[in-house]
mmCIF file of C-alpha atoms in Angstrom:
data_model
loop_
_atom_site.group_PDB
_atom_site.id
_atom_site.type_symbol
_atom_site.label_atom_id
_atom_site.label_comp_id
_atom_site.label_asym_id
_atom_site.label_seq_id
_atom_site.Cartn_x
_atom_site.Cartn_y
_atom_site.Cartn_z
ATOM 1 C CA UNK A 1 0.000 0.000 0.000
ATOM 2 C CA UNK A 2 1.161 3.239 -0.851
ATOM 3 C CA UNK A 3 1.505 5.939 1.237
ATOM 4 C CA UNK A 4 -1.425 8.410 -0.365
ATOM 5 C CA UNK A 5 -3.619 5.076 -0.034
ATOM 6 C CA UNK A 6 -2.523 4.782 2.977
ATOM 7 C CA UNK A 7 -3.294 8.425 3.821
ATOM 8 C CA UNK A 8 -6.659 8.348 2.464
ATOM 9 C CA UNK A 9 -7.908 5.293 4.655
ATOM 10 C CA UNK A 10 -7.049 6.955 7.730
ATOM 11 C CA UNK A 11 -8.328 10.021 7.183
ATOM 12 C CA UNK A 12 -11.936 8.175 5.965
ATOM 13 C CA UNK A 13 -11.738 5.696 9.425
ATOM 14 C CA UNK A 14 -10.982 8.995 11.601
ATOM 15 C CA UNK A 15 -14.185 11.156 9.866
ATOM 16 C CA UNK A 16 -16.353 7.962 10.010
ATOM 17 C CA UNK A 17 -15.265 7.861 13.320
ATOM 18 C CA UNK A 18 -16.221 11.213 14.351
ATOM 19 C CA UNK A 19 -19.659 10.840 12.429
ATOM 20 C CA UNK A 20 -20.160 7.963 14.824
ATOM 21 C CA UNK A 21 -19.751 10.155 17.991
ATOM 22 C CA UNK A 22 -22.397 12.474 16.708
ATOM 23 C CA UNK A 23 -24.746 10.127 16.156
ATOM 24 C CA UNK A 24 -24.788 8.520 19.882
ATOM 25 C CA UNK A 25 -26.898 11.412 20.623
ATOM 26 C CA UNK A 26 -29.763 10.857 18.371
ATOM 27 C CA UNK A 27 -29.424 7.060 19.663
ATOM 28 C CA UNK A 28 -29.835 8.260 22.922
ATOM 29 C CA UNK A 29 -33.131 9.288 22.427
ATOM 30 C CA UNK A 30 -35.719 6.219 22.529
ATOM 31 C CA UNK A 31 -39.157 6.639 21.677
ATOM 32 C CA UNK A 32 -40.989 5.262 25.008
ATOM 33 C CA UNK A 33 -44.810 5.675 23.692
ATOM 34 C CA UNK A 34 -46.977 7.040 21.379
ATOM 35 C CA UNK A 35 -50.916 7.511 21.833
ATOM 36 C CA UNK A 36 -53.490 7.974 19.275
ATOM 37 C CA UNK A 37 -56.731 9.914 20.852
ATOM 38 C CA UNK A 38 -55.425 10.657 24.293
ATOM 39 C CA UNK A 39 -56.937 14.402 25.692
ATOM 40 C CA UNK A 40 -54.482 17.444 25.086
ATOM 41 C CA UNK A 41 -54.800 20.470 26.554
ATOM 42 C CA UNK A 42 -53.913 22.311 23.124
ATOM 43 C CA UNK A 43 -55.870 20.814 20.755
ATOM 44 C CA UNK A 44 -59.516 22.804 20.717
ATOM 45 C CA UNK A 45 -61.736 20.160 18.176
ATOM 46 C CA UNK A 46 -65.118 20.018 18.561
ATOM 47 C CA UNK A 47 -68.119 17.687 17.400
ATOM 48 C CA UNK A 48 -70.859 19.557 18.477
ATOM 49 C CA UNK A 49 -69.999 20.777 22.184
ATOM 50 C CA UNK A 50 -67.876 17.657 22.622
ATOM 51 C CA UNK A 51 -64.356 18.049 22.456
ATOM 52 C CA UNK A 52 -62.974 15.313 19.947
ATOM 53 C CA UNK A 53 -59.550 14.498 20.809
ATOM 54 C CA UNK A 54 -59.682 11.582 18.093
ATOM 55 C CA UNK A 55 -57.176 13.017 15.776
ATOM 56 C CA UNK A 56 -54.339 13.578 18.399
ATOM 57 C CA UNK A 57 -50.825 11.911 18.524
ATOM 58 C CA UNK A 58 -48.951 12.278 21.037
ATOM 59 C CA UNK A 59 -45.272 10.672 21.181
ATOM 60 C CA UNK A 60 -43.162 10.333 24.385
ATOM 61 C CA UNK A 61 -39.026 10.691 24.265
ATOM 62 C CA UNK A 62 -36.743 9.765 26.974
ATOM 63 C CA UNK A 63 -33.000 10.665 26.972
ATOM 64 C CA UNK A 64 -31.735 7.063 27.734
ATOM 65 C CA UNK A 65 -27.837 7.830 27.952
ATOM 66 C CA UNK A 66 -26.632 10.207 31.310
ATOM 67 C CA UNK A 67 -25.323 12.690 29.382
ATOM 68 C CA UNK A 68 -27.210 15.944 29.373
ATOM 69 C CA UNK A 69 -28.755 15.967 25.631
ATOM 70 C CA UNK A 70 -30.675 18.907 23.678
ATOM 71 C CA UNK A 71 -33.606 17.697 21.532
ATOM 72 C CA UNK A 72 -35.763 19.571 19.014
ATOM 73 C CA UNK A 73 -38.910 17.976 17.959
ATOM 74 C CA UNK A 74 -41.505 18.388 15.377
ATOM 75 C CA UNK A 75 -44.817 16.477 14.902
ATOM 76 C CA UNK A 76 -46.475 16.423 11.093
ATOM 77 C CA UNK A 77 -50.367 17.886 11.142
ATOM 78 C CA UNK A 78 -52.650 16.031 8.442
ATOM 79 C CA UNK A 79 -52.253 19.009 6.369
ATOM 80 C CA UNK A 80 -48.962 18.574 5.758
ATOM 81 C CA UNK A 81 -47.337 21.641 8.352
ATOM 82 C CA UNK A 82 -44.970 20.486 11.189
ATOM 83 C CA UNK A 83 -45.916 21.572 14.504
ATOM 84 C CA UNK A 84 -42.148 22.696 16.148
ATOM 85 C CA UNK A 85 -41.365 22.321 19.656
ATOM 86 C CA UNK A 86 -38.500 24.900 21.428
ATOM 87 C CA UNK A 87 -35.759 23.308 22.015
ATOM 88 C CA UNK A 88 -35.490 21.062 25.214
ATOM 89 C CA UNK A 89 -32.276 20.150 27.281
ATOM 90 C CA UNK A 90 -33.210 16.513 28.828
ATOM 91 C CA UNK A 91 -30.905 15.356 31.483
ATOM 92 C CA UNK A 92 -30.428 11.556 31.701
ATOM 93 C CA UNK A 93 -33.482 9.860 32.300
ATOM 94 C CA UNK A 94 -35.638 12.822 31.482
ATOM 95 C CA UNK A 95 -38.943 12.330 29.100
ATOM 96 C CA UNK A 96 -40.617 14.717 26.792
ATOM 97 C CA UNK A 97 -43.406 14.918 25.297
ATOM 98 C CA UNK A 98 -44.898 16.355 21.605
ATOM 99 C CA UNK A 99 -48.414 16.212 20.355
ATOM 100 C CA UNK A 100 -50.374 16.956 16.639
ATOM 101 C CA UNK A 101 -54.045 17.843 17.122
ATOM 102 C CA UNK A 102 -54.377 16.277 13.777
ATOM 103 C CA UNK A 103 -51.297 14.022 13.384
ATOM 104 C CA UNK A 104 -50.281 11.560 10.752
ATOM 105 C CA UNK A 105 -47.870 9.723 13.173
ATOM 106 C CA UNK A 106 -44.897 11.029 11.669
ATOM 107 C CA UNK A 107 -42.740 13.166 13.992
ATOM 108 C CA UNK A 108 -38.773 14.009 13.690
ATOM 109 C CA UNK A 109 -36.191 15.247 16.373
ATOM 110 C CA UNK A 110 -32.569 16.210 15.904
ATOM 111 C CA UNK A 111 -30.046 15.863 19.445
ATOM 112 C CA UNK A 112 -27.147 17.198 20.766
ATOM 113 C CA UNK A 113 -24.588 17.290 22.994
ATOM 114 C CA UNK A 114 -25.730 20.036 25.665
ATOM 115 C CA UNK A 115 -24.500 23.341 24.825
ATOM 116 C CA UNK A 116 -22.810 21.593 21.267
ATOM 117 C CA UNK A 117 -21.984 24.905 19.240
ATOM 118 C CA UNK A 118 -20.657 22.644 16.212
ATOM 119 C CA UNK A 119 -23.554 20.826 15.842
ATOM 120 C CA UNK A 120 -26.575 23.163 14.894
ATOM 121 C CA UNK A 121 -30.231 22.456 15.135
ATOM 122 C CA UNK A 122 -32.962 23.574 12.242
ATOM 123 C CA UNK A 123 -34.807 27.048 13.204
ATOM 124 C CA UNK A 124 -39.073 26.216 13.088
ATOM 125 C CA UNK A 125 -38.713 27.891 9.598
ATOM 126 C CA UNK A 126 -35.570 25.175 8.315
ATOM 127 C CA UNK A 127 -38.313 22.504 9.423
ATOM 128 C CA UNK A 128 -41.567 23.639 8.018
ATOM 129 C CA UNK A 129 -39.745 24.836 4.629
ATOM 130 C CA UNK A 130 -37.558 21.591 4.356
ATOM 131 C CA UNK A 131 -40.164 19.149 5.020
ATOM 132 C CA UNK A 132 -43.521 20.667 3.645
ATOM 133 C CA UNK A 133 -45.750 18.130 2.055
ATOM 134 C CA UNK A 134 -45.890 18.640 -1.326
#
């Protein structure tokens, strides 16, 4: 092997290695539960003076590593928009939870280190532009 070969495959292991650190983060976050028709506070539908809380999803995340993580979180609306949550530091162990009034089940979250300047997460306007049903 020659020594630009050479070169070349250590610089690829090192980068894949530093991909993997990244991505222990989003692995750290588990999805613990996710209801279909549970009451939220929120979400204001009506059949006649009933509230209908039929459409709602709800999913639950929990920060399974001890490392203090930052998580944002959006949840897709039947109508295609993303309903964005602020961004949410979770210490180990912590839960969170995100809800759709009229959800399709689909939801996305991006994590972080705590206070991780080199890894950035989307603004509410990088989400809803990125990933708008077409």
């Amino acid at each position: 092997m020659n020594r630009a070969t050479f070169l070349f495959l250590s610089l690829a292991t090192f980068a894949l290695s530093l991909r993997a650190q990244d991505q222990t983060y989003a692995d750290c976050l588990v999805k613990t539960s996710s209801t279909w028709g549970q009451p939220c506070e929120k979400c204001e539908d009506y059949k006649g003076y009933q509230r209908d809380y039929s459409g709602v999803y709800q999913v639950e995340l929990k920060n399974a590593c001890t490392e203090m993580m930052e998580v944002k979180l959006a949840m897709q609306e039947k109508n295609g928009n993303w309903r964005t949550f602020p961004v949410k530091a979770l210490q180990g162990g912590e839960s969170m939870t995100g809800f759709a009034c009229h959800g399709t089940g689909k939801y996305l979250y991006w994590a972080r280190r705590m206070n991780d300047t080199e890894i950035i997460l989307p603004s509410d306007r990088e989400i809803v532009s990125a990933y708008r049903e077409k």
